[in-house]
């Protein structure tokens, strides 16, 4: 995702290197085309369509469904996310910080309890554990949002009223115009061949 | 006597040839209780489609005006919550002496209420995390409300230790905050571990709940947005609550657009959160039990406390889930399609299992008190807890509290051995109420009976609650109920996306796979 896409309000200030490439296609309203969206009403047809789009070699495309479809990774052909590594690294860092905090504070202000050494590690275990869990939780949700390019206040798809049913009971395949293989005519023909209920052009605003 | 082979009888019955003499399958109830091995019990009844699930669940949150019952309950619970606020104010400006605490019984209702509420919170995490890891799909009917309950219960729980410290303006000293005196908390104290455990638990539960809510808030956002567009097209005025919904849920859902690439990371993240919440929930109640177990008080100083407390927490939490959801299921339209009798039966079974675990712990405490040969321990269990005063002059003045605990927690769930009992919502509701009462008494028994008969008879004191004690506890129930009613009113009570994903039509039917080609009822289910 480009900087300009995520912060459209910054477009005018960005150096040319970070600008979006000039639009290749123009939509019916004379604005640059963002993509083509096809609508389906059940899981089977949308998965069949997704397999066709995958096999056609598209990369900048997506399947929108009201719930996670089981096995969609294979249908769309993408790899398992690296998110767990982020969780693990941050979680272990959290546990380490939990230990360091207790070790430093106990050494800095020594409280003698039962004659035990002030910086013995054993009593620190519960808080080390809790600190690790806390940071893992924040890292997991934070990484999920960041890797998804969220939160964002708007997306061109939301200008398409029928797309709002993706949160209810409809399924969509969306191919973005920035994909190298994208072509208004040929991509539309491909989507038509999948038996979509309707196909619409999504324009930038 | 039948001459027909039992297998044949079952086969004939499956084919609809009536109850053959060889044996009969139990009554399927509302359809979810079906025990036919060839059919998976449906998780959502009446073949509800995706759109219908959205309509049913969003319908609860989008009703333009609340009904009378909701307003009455909310008025009552908000009043109680206000009373709680006044009692806390009175406590802070006067001192903890307004409670019935004495020099000997220096923990009583405050810590009882703390452990009671934090325990209730644990069922939410159990349902959302542990049942998720075990792939128990029936959790989808209850996880959202159970998680909400967790958060509200932890809010009530956090209140009591905070106000029981007396000089609440020094409460910051429990946190490791740099200060002019250069002092730091005592990291060897289980009370401090408790601060970290409970605050981590609250934060992680809230994050988990929020994450589950993202897609459903996006659904509410899209529906409100659609109604706004429709009103604009018709030239009508936009309904203000729809506008508020579109903007609030729009911001909270963070621009969720139901992308499969997003769903993939979302599911992995959800699984990680479930994976870390499971040891978290076990650690939190173990640490709560350390508050007692690491002391030298007879009746507290036992190694069985951590597992015993965790089992009790799950037990009490499930009872509270059932206590709240059974009336809701009767009142809200179509909720019985989502929260089926099978769900209630499953939760009743968990109540039975955890009730037996708690009963085992009660027994084991007695056994160890005798087997260890520790006479102080034995004295606490016999002469401070169980032995009624009308049997012996050395009896326990709190024997009634002990026996309320035993009858509510160990005896009352035993009715669930019978199938007709654990599928009867009224019976389940009554048992859930009894268990909730029993679990409050369990904490009261543990805390007060140990303290009121300490080592020196000269320190023996009875505990008498004051009206402030009682009103603070009743008021905390008001806080809990107010928050829960507001949740029922404004947020989706069921995880819609997850419910849709467990319906049969959510699965792809692979044309090349003969196993999946024939029937829909193969999929979904338990």
XYZ file of C-alpha atoms in Angstrom:
731
model
C 0.000 0.000 0.000
C 1.344 3.383 -0.931
C 1.626 6.374 1.348
C -0.590 8.366 -0.986
C -3.311 5.749 -0.822
C -3.320 5.656 2.939
C -3.162 9.428 3.403
C -4.962 10.903 0.372
C -4.910 14.322 2.020
C -1.099 14.324 1.851
C -0.966 13.680 -1.906
C -0.187 17.250 -2.852
C 2.770 17.451 -0.441
C 4.427 14.156 -1.314
C 7.608 14.054 -3.433
C 7.164 12.591 -6.878
C 8.748 9.292 -5.862
C 5.971 8.592 -3.362
C 3.148 9.687 -5.650
C 0.822 7.137 -7.188
C 1.551 6.429 -10.847
C -0.803 8.271 -13.206
C -4.119 6.438 -13.704
C -4.278 4.109 -16.668
C -8.065 4.001 -16.912
C -10.809 6.523 -16.443
C -14.260 5.614 -15.228
C -17.712 6.693 -16.410
C -17.609 9.772 -14.162
C -14.286 10.867 -15.608
C -12.315 9.925 -12.472
C -9.418 7.462 -12.273
C -10.541 3.846 -11.939
C -9.621 2.181 -8.635
C -10.840 -1.278 -9.584
C -13.574 -3.615 -10.714
C -15.869 -5.324 -8.222
C -17.993 -8.402 -8.895
C -20.796 -9.496 -6.601
C -21.854 -13.062 -5.718
C -24.537 -14.393 -3.421
C -23.020 -17.621 -2.075
C -19.735 -19.157 -0.995
C -19.372 -21.651 -3.842
C -19.532 -19.205 -6.784
C -17.279 -16.643 -5.121
C -14.645 -19.295 -4.381
C -14.813 -20.591 -7.955
C -14.428 -17.016 -9.209
C -11.514 -16.383 -6.860
C -9.715 -19.443 -8.171
C -10.105 -18.109 -11.719
C -8.732 -14.708 -10.730
C -5.870 -16.380 -8.873
C -5.040 -18.566 -11.876
C -5.139 -15.530 -14.164
C -2.140 -14.248 -12.202
C -3.569 -11.190 -10.480
C -1.867 -9.973 -7.300
C -3.688 -6.780 -6.265
C -7.095 -8.274 -5.708
C -9.250 -9.414 -2.835
C -12.261 -11.449 -1.811
C -14.720 -9.774 0.551
C -17.019 -11.988 2.619
C -19.175 -11.395 5.725
C -17.210 -14.045 7.616
C -13.844 -15.753 7.158
C -14.285 -18.522 4.569
C -12.567 -21.723 5.597
C -9.612 -22.471 3.311
C -9.622 -19.095 1.592
C -5.795 -19.048 1.737
C -5.664 -21.815 -0.873
C -8.511 -20.411 -2.918
C -6.760 -17.049 -3.174
C -3.239 -18.443 -3.097
C -1.541 -16.403 -0.407
C 0.948 -17.438 2.221
C 0.380 -17.728 5.928
C 0.906 -14.435 7.742
C 4.098 -13.684 9.678
C 2.066 -12.093 12.451
C 2.827 -14.796 15.074
C 6.551 -13.930 14.909
C 5.779 -10.320 15.842
C 3.631 -11.511 18.746
C 6.336 -13.858 19.957
C 9.153 -11.305 19.753
C 7.182 -8.546 21.464
C 5.830 -10.992 24.047
C 9.304 -12.164 25.007
C 10.472 -8.551 25.107
C 7.573 -7.791 27.460
C 8.557 -10.638 29.745
C 12.159 -9.417 29.716
C 11.075 -5.871 30.529
C 8.904 -7.274 33.338
C 11.966 -8.933 34.823
C 14.206 -5.884 34.370
C 11.646 -3.583 35.978
C 11.347 -5.747 39.081
C 15.054 -6.430 39.309
C 15.957 -2.756 39.042
C 13.231 -1.504 41.390
C 13.944 -4.170 44.013
C 17.629 -3.293 43.913
C 16.899 0.412 43.975
C 14.627 0.202 47.027
C 15.500 -2.885 49.028
C 12.713 -4.405 51.100
C 13.950 -7.267 53.230
C 11.278 -9.950 53.448
C 12.050 -13.158 55.337
C 15.772 -12.489 54.943
C 15.735 -13.435 51.266
C 18.120 -11.706 48.840
C 16.439 -8.566 47.521
C 16.869 -9.413 43.846
C 16.076 -13.150 43.869
C 14.214 -13.897 40.629
C 11.686 -16.439 41.930
C 9.036 -14.016 43.246
C 9.188 -12.095 39.962
C 7.714 -14.935 37.919
C 4.022 -13.939 38.093
C 4.678 -10.354 36.992
C 7.135 -11.472 34.288
C 4.352 -13.675 32.953
C 1.691 -10.954 33.128
C 3.955 -8.395 31.437
C 4.682 -10.855 28.634
C 0.974 -11.544 28.103
C 0.069 -7.863 28.162
C 2.592 -6.894 25.517
C 1.730 -9.917 23.362
C -1.914 -8.862 23.337
C -1.112 -5.306 22.303
C 1.419 -6.470 19.713
C -0.982 -9.009 18.207
C -3.839 -6.569 17.747
C -1.512 -3.745 16.724
C 0.237 -5.936 14.159
C -3.088 -7.224 12.847
C -4.217 -3.645 12.240
C -0.904 -2.461 10.822
C -0.439 -5.400 8.442
C -4.013 -4.913 7.236
C -3.353 -1.221 6.605
C -5.977 -0.319 9.153
C -7.440 1.751 10.681
C -8.365 3.945 7.763
C -11.279 6.285 7.562
C -12.247 5.606 3.990
C -11.792 3.299 1.042
C -13.069 3.757 -2.530
C -15.091 0.528 -2.184
C -17.346 2.202 0.365
C -18.641 4.561 -2.346
C -20.337 1.531 -3.901
C -23.634 1.110 -2.082
C -24.100 -2.559 -3.004
C -20.705 -3.290 -1.416
C -22.157 -2.431 1.995
C -23.874 -5.834 1.830
C -20.474 -7.467 2.216
C -21.083 -7.106 5.931
C -24.440 -8.827 5.620
C -24.842 -11.687 3.152
C -23.063 -10.863 -0.132
C -19.630 -11.839 -1.438
C -17.344 -9.758 -3.634
C -14.238 -10.193 -5.718
C -12.390 -6.917 -6.167
C -9.535 -6.440 -8.639
C -7.570 -3.233 -8.263
C -6.586 -1.124 -11.272
C -3.012 -0.888 -9.988
C -2.480 -4.562 -10.806
C -0.235 -4.856 -13.846
C -2.558 -7.398 -15.439
C -5.557 -5.113 -15.018
C -7.359 -4.086 -18.171
C -10.870 -2.626 -18.195
C -12.171 -4.850 -20.967
C -10.332 -8.106 -20.370
C -10.755 -8.052 -16.592
C -14.451 -7.374 -16.978
C -14.738 -10.306 -19.384
C -12.921 -12.515 -16.891
C -15.290 -11.510 -14.089
C -18.303 -11.973 -16.357
C -17.162 -15.488 -17.135
C -17.328 -16.329 -13.412
C -21.091 -15.779 -13.346
C -21.101 -12.696 -11.139
C -24.478 -11.245 -10.125
C -23.260 -7.779 -11.025
C -20.000 -6.035 -11.926
C -19.270 -2.400 -11.125
C -16.456 0.060 -11.686
C -15.035 1.659 -8.546
C -13.566 5.117 -9.073
C -11.201 7.137 -6.964
C -12.783 10.115 -5.326
C -39.424 -58.425 24.514
C -38.246 -57.328 21.158
C -37.096 -59.717 18.481
C -35.582 -56.965 16.367
C -31.843 -56.258 16.561
C -31.078 -52.932 18.314
C -29.061 -51.694 15.340
C -31.916 -52.423 13.022
C -34.327 -50.684 15.352
C -32.138 -47.595 15.355
C -31.811 -47.741 11.580
C -35.554 -48.008 11.155
C -36.092 -45.131 13.479
C -33.641 -43.015 11.514
C -35.582 -43.816 8.387
C -38.674 -42.421 10.079
C -40.422 -45.753 10.538
C -41.566 -44.825 14.036
C -40.200 -45.948 17.376
C -39.259 -49.550 16.920
C -39.385 -51.664 20.041
C -35.585 -52.061 20.256
C -34.881 -48.619 21.647
C -35.844 -45.025 21.122
C -33.745 -41.955 20.589
C -34.326 -39.209 23.132
C -36.604 -36.310 22.387
C -34.759 -33.787 20.142
C -36.291 -30.832 22.014
C -36.197 -27.772 19.780
C -34.232 -29.774 17.200
C -30.815 -28.979 18.614
C -30.877 -31.907 21.056
C -30.886 -34.519 18.332
C -28.759 -37.532 19.318
C -28.916 -39.275 15.962
C -25.303 -40.197 15.199
C -25.896 -39.617 11.480
C -26.950 -36.002 11.936
C -24.944 -33.150 13.374
C -27.036 -31.044 15.692
C -27.608 -27.611 14.145
C -25.952 -24.634 15.849
C -28.474 -22.198 14.407
C -32.051 -23.424 14.162
C -34.647 -22.965 11.407
C -31.984 -22.879 8.666
C -31.361 -19.207 9.176
C -29.436 -17.664 6.305
C -26.683 -15.058 6.575
C -29.086 -12.183 6.043
C -31.492 -13.476 8.666
C -28.717 -13.782 11.248
C -27.726 -10.172 10.565
C -31.351 -9.069 10.855
C -31.963 -10.918 14.121
C -28.794 -9.792 15.893
C -28.730 -6.216 14.601
C -32.442 -5.978 15.308
C -31.729 -6.116 19.052
C -29.215 -3.293 18.871
C -31.104 -1.142 16.366
C -34.538 -1.056 17.954
C -35.403 2.658 17.768
C -36.814 2.830 21.297
C -36.145 0.555 24.266
C -39.107 -1.412 25.580
C -40.687 -0.854 28.983
C -39.040 -3.829 30.652
C -35.599 -2.670 29.577
C -36.278 0.842 30.871
C -37.571 -0.505 34.188
C -34.582 -2.794 34.682
C -32.176 -0.090 33.630
C -33.823 2.394 36.011
C -33.560 -0.065 38.879
C -29.995 -1.119 38.185
C -28.807 2.431 37.559
C -30.359 3.458 40.891
C -28.478 0.660 42.629
C -25.292 1.705 40.842
C -25.878 5.227 42.142
C -26.334 3.850 45.668
C -22.996 2.078 45.268
C -21.396 5.381 44.283
C -22.852 7.094 47.357
C -21.673 4.293 49.642
C -18.170 4.517 48.212
C -18.205 8.280 48.674
C -19.338 7.814 52.283
C -16.617 5.228 52.816
C -13.908 7.478 51.405
C -14.878 10.581 53.376
C -15.393 8.609 56.605
C -13.023 5.623 56.575
C -13.244 1.838 56.338
C -14.774 1.777 59.827
C -18.175 2.231 58.155
C -17.897 -1.433 57.202
C -18.270 -4.155 59.807
C -14.540 -4.925 59.805
C -12.834 -5.472 63.134
C -9.249 -5.695 64.219
C -9.363 -9.450 63.683
C -11.787 -9.848 60.772
C -10.073 -7.228 58.666
C -11.122 -8.729 55.333
C -14.777 -9.590 54.941
C -17.363 -8.532 52.392
C -14.938 -6.340 50.478
C -12.582 -9.156 49.526
C -15.465 -11.647 49.284
C -17.032 -9.381 46.671
C -13.708 -8.958 44.903
C -13.125 -12.697 44.540
C -16.803 -13.256 43.699
C -16.766 -10.765 40.818
C -13.370 -11.689 39.448
C -14.461 -15.331 39.445
C -17.585 -14.486 37.459
C -15.404 -12.767 34.938
C -13.502 -15.956 34.197
C -16.278 -17.764 32.346
C -16.124 -15.173 29.590
C -12.481 -15.890 28.897
C -13.058 -19.602 29.234
C -15.803 -19.495 26.607
C -13.978 -17.182 24.238
C -10.465 -18.598 24.613
C -10.415 -22.158 25.903
C -13.470 -23.324 23.962
C -11.991 -21.597 20.889
C -8.773 -23.582 21.224
C -10.766 -26.789 21.637
C -12.786 -25.905 18.506
C -16.065 -26.018 20.408
C -18.181 -24.226 17.857
C -21.171 -23.883 20.180
C -19.301 -21.087 21.904
C -20.391 -18.697 19.136
C -23.845 -18.436 20.711
C -22.567 -17.163 24.025
C -19.040 -15.809 23.604
C -19.919 -12.179 22.951
C -22.163 -11.750 25.975
C -19.856 -13.816 28.163
C -16.901 -11.612 27.213
C -18.943 -8.495 27.924
C -19.847 -10.003 31.279
C -16.147 -10.613 31.968
C -15.273 -6.987 31.472
C -18.146 -5.676 33.575
C -17.440 -8.202 36.334
C -13.758 -7.217 36.418
C -14.798 -3.560 36.716
C -16.900 -4.477 39.773
C -14.064 -6.632 41.102
C -11.452 -3.911 40.752
C -13.602 -1.538 42.763
C -13.361 -3.443 46.053
C -9.616 -3.822 46.576
C -9.210 -0.211 45.509
C -11.633 1.146 48.091
C -10.720 -1.276 50.877
C -7.244 0.221 51.246
C -8.784 3.005 53.283
C -6.775 6.002 52.182
C -7.614 5.675 48.510
C -5.530 8.712 47.613
C -2.475 6.492 48.191
C -3.702 3.772 45.822
C -1.129 4.879 43.245
C 1.515 3.300 45.489
C 0.492 -0.165 44.223
C 1.764 0.810 40.778
C 5.481 1.174 40.063
C 5.318 4.936 39.542
C 8.498 6.970 40.020
C 7.966 9.171 43.052
C 9.743 11.770 45.173
C 10.192 9.341 48.075
C 12.185 6.971 45.884
C 10.165 3.960 47.009
C 8.980 1.053 44.893
C 6.330 -1.616 45.470
C 7.168 -4.913 47.180
C 7.408 -7.399 44.329
C 7.337 -10.341 46.747
C 3.779 -9.684 47.776
C 0.956 -11.685 46.166
C -1.206 -8.609 46.676
C 1.027 -6.772 44.227
C 0.965 -9.724 41.814
C -2.789 -9.395 42.044
C -2.631 -5.767 40.922
C -0.645 -6.766 37.846
C -2.733 -9.879 37.158
C -6.110 -8.167 37.423
C -5.116 -5.103 35.431
C -3.541 -7.273 32.709
C -6.625 -9.461 32.706
C -8.922 -6.484 32.301
C -6.823 -4.995 29.498
C -6.441 -8.249 27.575
C -10.140 -9.140 27.969
C -11.120 -5.705 26.720
C -8.774 -6.026 23.718
C -10.087 -9.509 22.949
C -13.666 -8.303 23.173
C -12.949 -5.276 21.020
C -11.260 -7.397 18.401
C -14.242 -9.745 18.208
C -16.515 -6.720 17.897
C -14.678 -5.147 14.928
C -16.522 -7.012 12.122
C -19.864 -6.771 13.884
C -19.470 -3.058 14.513
C -18.632 -2.746 10.807
C -21.928 -4.489 10.062
C -23.827 -2.009 12.230
C -21.903 0.817 10.529
C -22.800 -0.399 7.036
C -26.466 -0.877 7.911
C -26.697 2.613 9.387
C -24.857 4.024 6.376
C -27.265 2.266 4.008
C -30.298 3.648 5.820
C -28.755 7.140 5.670
C -28.253 6.803 1.907
C -31.814 5.544 1.484
C -33.205 8.452 3.492
C -31.176 10.914 1.433
C -32.458 9.411 -1.815
C -36.031 9.590 -0.582
C -35.454 13.198 0.414
C -36.205 12.403 4.051
C -34.380 13.567 7.138
C -31.617 11.246 8.290
C -32.519 9.465 11.528
C -30.089 10.918 14.073
C -29.264 7.598 15.870
C -28.283 6.145 12.488
C -25.889 9.005 11.934
C -24.404 8.531 15.412
C -24.103 4.788 14.733
C -22.471 5.277 11.350
C -19.827 7.604 12.772
C -19.220 5.860 16.118
C -19.088 2.331 14.770
C -17.267 3.636 11.704
C -14.471 4.956 13.888
C -14.442 1.918 16.176
C -14.455 -0.608 13.328
C -11.350 1.107 11.933
C -12.448 0.863 8.298
C -12.911 -2.923 8.369
C -13.966 -3.958 4.849
C -14.349 -7.731 5.210
C -11.326 -8.463 3.055
C -10.181 -12.087 3.036
C -6.562 -11.036 3.388
C -7.600 -9.134 6.499
C -9.733 -12.013 7.734
C -6.720 -14.310 7.484
C -4.553 -12.131 9.758
C -7.573 -11.511 11.955
C -8.122 -15.217 12.521
C -4.448 -15.840 13.264
C -4.431 -12.896 15.690
C -7.636 -14.181 17.311
C -6.083 -17.587 17.807
C -2.980 -16.044 19.397
C -5.141 -14.010 21.743
C -7.071 -17.160 22.647
C -3.774 -18.935 23.207
C -2.437 -16.288 25.585
C -5.767 -15.714 27.340
C -5.971 -19.346 28.370
C -2.872 -19.346 30.613
C -3.780 -15.789 31.602
C -7.163 -16.749 33.011
C -5.604 -19.647 34.900
C -2.846 -17.393 36.243
C -5.213 -14.644 37.375
C -7.313 -16.772 39.640
C -4.263 -18.692 40.832
C -2.706 -15.384 41.850
C -5.968 -14.349 43.528
C -5.752 -17.581 45.515
C -2.110 -16.786 46.438
C -3.468 -13.798 48.384
C -4.692 -16.446 50.815
C -2.498 -19.464 50.185
C 0.815 -17.713 50.901
C -0.370 -16.604 54.347
C -0.080 -18.797 57.445
C -3.792 -18.683 58.339
C -5.267 -22.150 58.903
C -7.852 -22.750 56.191
C -5.943 -20.514 53.766
C -2.482 -22.024 53.777
C -3.146 -24.872 51.320
C -1.655 -25.845 47.980
C -5.033 -26.912 46.575
C -6.109 -23.279 46.377
C -5.037 -22.363 42.810
C -6.838 -25.204 40.942
C -9.728 -25.044 43.396
C -10.177 -21.307 42.812
C -9.937 -21.659 39.031
C -12.568 -24.418 38.947
C -14.793 -22.335 41.221
C -14.372 -19.288 39.012
C -15.441 -21.167 35.888
C -18.311 -22.695 37.818
C -19.598 -19.353 39.097
C -19.005 -17.617 35.783
C -20.994 -20.123 33.756
C -23.801 -19.837 36.294
C -23.849 -16.070 35.755
C -23.870 -16.459 31.948
C -26.884 -18.755 32.207
C -28.541 -16.533 34.794
C -28.398 -13.540 32.428
C -28.998 -15.226 29.077
C -31.943 -17.503 29.899
C -34.335 -14.579 30.585
C -32.925 -12.704 27.551
C -33.585 -15.777 25.422
C -37.222 -15.784 26.517
C -37.751 -12.062 25.966
C -35.918 -11.266 22.732
C -37.546 -12.478 19.499
C -35.824 -15.323 17.614
C -33.020 -15.621 20.167
C -33.973 -19.260 20.698
C -32.769 -19.987 17.160
C -29.267 -18.840 18.075
C -29.089 -19.860 21.716
C -30.500 -23.360 21.481
C -31.369 -25.906 24.135
C -28.170 -27.755 23.207
C -26.143 -24.699 24.214
C -27.911 -24.555 27.562
C -27.376 -28.288 27.990
C -23.662 -27.983 27.256
C -23.271 -25.193 29.779
C -25.240 -27.196 32.340
C -22.802 -30.037 31.847
C -19.890 -27.664 32.505
C -21.682 -26.481 35.651
C -22.028 -30.098 36.735
C -18.373 -30.909 36.049
C -16.936 -27.820 37.709
C -19.417 -28.185 40.586
C -18.040 -31.669 41.201
C -14.475 -30.314 41.054
C -15.364 -27.722 43.652
C -17.057 -30.441 45.726
C -13.890 -32.528 45.457
C -11.845 -29.567 46.685
C -14.163 -29.081 49.673
C -13.756 -32.766 50.537
C -10.002 -32.734 50.032
C -9.609 -29.761 52.355
C -11.249 -31.789 55.108
C -9.199 -34.845 54.318
C -5.927 -32.906 54.459
C -6.994 -31.149 57.650
C -7.307 -34.591 59.238
C -4.499 -36.387 57.390
C -1.889 -33.671 57.987
C -2.408 -33.982 61.726
C -2.394 -30.168 61.945
C -4.811 -29.424 64.754
C -5.224 -25.762 63.873
C -6.264 -26.731 60.366
C -8.658 -29.346 61.724
C -10.048 -26.854 64.213
C -10.824 -24.345 61.459
C -12.610 -26.867 59.303
C -14.617 -28.504 62.070
C -15.097 -25.849 64.729
C -15.076 -22.735 62.570
C -16.826 -23.963 59.420
C -18.817 -27.172 59.345
C -19.998 -28.263 62.806
C -23.424 -26.758 63.553
C -23.806 -25.018 66.906
C -26.910 -27.059 67.667
C -24.844 -30.246 67.590
C -22.013 -29.137 69.815
C -21.159 -26.271 72.108
C -17.854 -25.985 70.200
C -19.668 -25.679 66.902
C -18.976 -23.077 64.257
C -21.088 -19.935 64.493
C -20.946 -19.727 60.686
C -22.080 -23.308 60.109
C -25.107 -22.042 58.179
C -22.881 -20.205 55.695
C -20.862 -23.370 55.163
C -23.925 -25.512 54.546
C -25.507 -22.927 52.220
C -22.282 -23.165 50.231
C -22.369 -26.985 50.143
C -26.040 -27.235 49.206
C -25.888 -24.569 46.505
C -22.562 -25.546 44.956
C -22.349 -29.294 45.365
C -25.908 -30.536 45.768
C -27.953 -28.283 43.485
C -26.019 -29.019 40.240
C -26.576 -32.761 40.795
C -30.007 -32.406 39.161
C -28.115 -32.032 35.870
C -27.397 -35.743 35.808
C -30.911 -36.018 34.458
C -31.289 -34.957 30.848
C -34.781 -33.533 31.267
C -33.422 -31.232 33.991
C -30.435 -29.906 32.055
C -32.620 -29.137 29.056
C -35.246 -27.274 31.052
C -34.432 -23.546 31.011
C -36.345 -22.805 34.208
C -34.500 -25.503 36.165
C -31.168 -24.342 34.752
C -31.963 -20.765 35.675
C -32.832 -21.724 39.263
C -29.658 -23.798 39.631
C -27.636 -20.929 38.129
C -29.111 -18.562 40.713
C -28.342 -21.020 43.537
C -24.777 -21.491 42.284
C -24.245 -17.736 42.133
C -25.416 -17.450 45.735
C -23.342 -20.472 46.724
C -20.189 -19.092 45.148
C -20.561 -15.821 47.024
C -20.888 -17.837 50.238
C -17.837 -19.920 49.327
C -15.654 -16.814 49.349
C -17.350 -15.565 52.512
C -16.707 -18.897 54.213
C -13.053 -18.979 53.170
C -12.329 -15.415 54.203
C -14.411 -14.788 57.308
C -14.440 -18.182 59.013
C -10.653 -18.417 58.944
C -10.207 -14.899 60.271
C -12.820 -14.978 63.016
C -11.174 -17.944 64.810
C -7.472 -17.150 64.734
C -4.747 -18.742 66.874
C -5.555 -16.920 70.131
C -9.097 -17.254 71.494
C -8.681 -13.711 72.781
C -8.813 -12.451 69.199
C -12.022 -14.235 68.315
C -14.611 -11.926 66.849
C -17.797 -12.348 64.909
C -18.274 -10.319 61.736
C -21.478 -8.308 61.425
C -22.081 -6.552 58.107
C -23.260 -2.952 58.339
C -25.856 -1.458 55.965
C -22.931 0.155 54.102
C -21.420 -3.301 53.506
C -24.717 -4.618 52.169
C -25.559 -1.594 50.033
C -22.079 -1.489 48.486
C -22.392 -5.103 47.399
C -25.974 -4.714 46.129
C -24.853 -1.534 44.405
C -22.018 -3.351 42.661
C -24.628 -5.755 41.246
C -26.363 -2.608 39.984
C -23.189 -1.441 38.235
C -22.767 -4.847 36.638
C -26.380 -5.056 35.477
C -26.436 -1.471 34.188
C -23.385 -2.097 32.042
C -24.785 -5.394 30.806
C -28.154 -3.872 29.892
C -26.449 -1.048 28.015
C -24.404 -3.646 26.159
C -27.583 -5.550 25.228
C -29.163 -2.331 24.049
C -26.390 -0.914 21.877
C -23.975 -3.631 20.771
C -24.479 -6.882 18.862
C -25.173 -9.530 21.520
C -23.944 -12.345 19.289
C -20.804 -12.625 17.216
C -22.549 -12.412 13.834
C -19.517 -13.168 11.692
C -18.732 -16.253 13.775
C -22.367 -17.403 13.775
C -22.466 -17.128 9.987
C -19.244 -19.094 9.743
C -20.715 -22.075 11.637
C -23.839 -22.380 9.486
C -23.834 -25.179 6.887
C -23.982 -22.759 3.938
C -20.731 -21.098 5.036
C -18.690 -24.013 3.735
C -17.556 -24.541 0.233
C -18.875 -27.690 -1.360
C -15.983 -29.212 -3.169
C -17.238 -30.798 -6.364
C -14.257 -33.141 -6.522
C -14.762 -34.510 -3.031
C -17.431 -37.224 -2.964
C -17.548 -37.124 0.837
C -18.847 -33.586 0.832
C -20.940 -33.723 -2.287
C -24.131 -35.178 -0.899
C -25.571 -33.406 2.072
C -25.456 -30.155 3.929
C -25.998 -31.489 7.421
C -22.526 -33.009 7.371
C -21.100 -29.595 8.019
C -21.409 -27.156 10.877
C -22.478 -28.760 14.076
C -20.568 -29.711 17.127
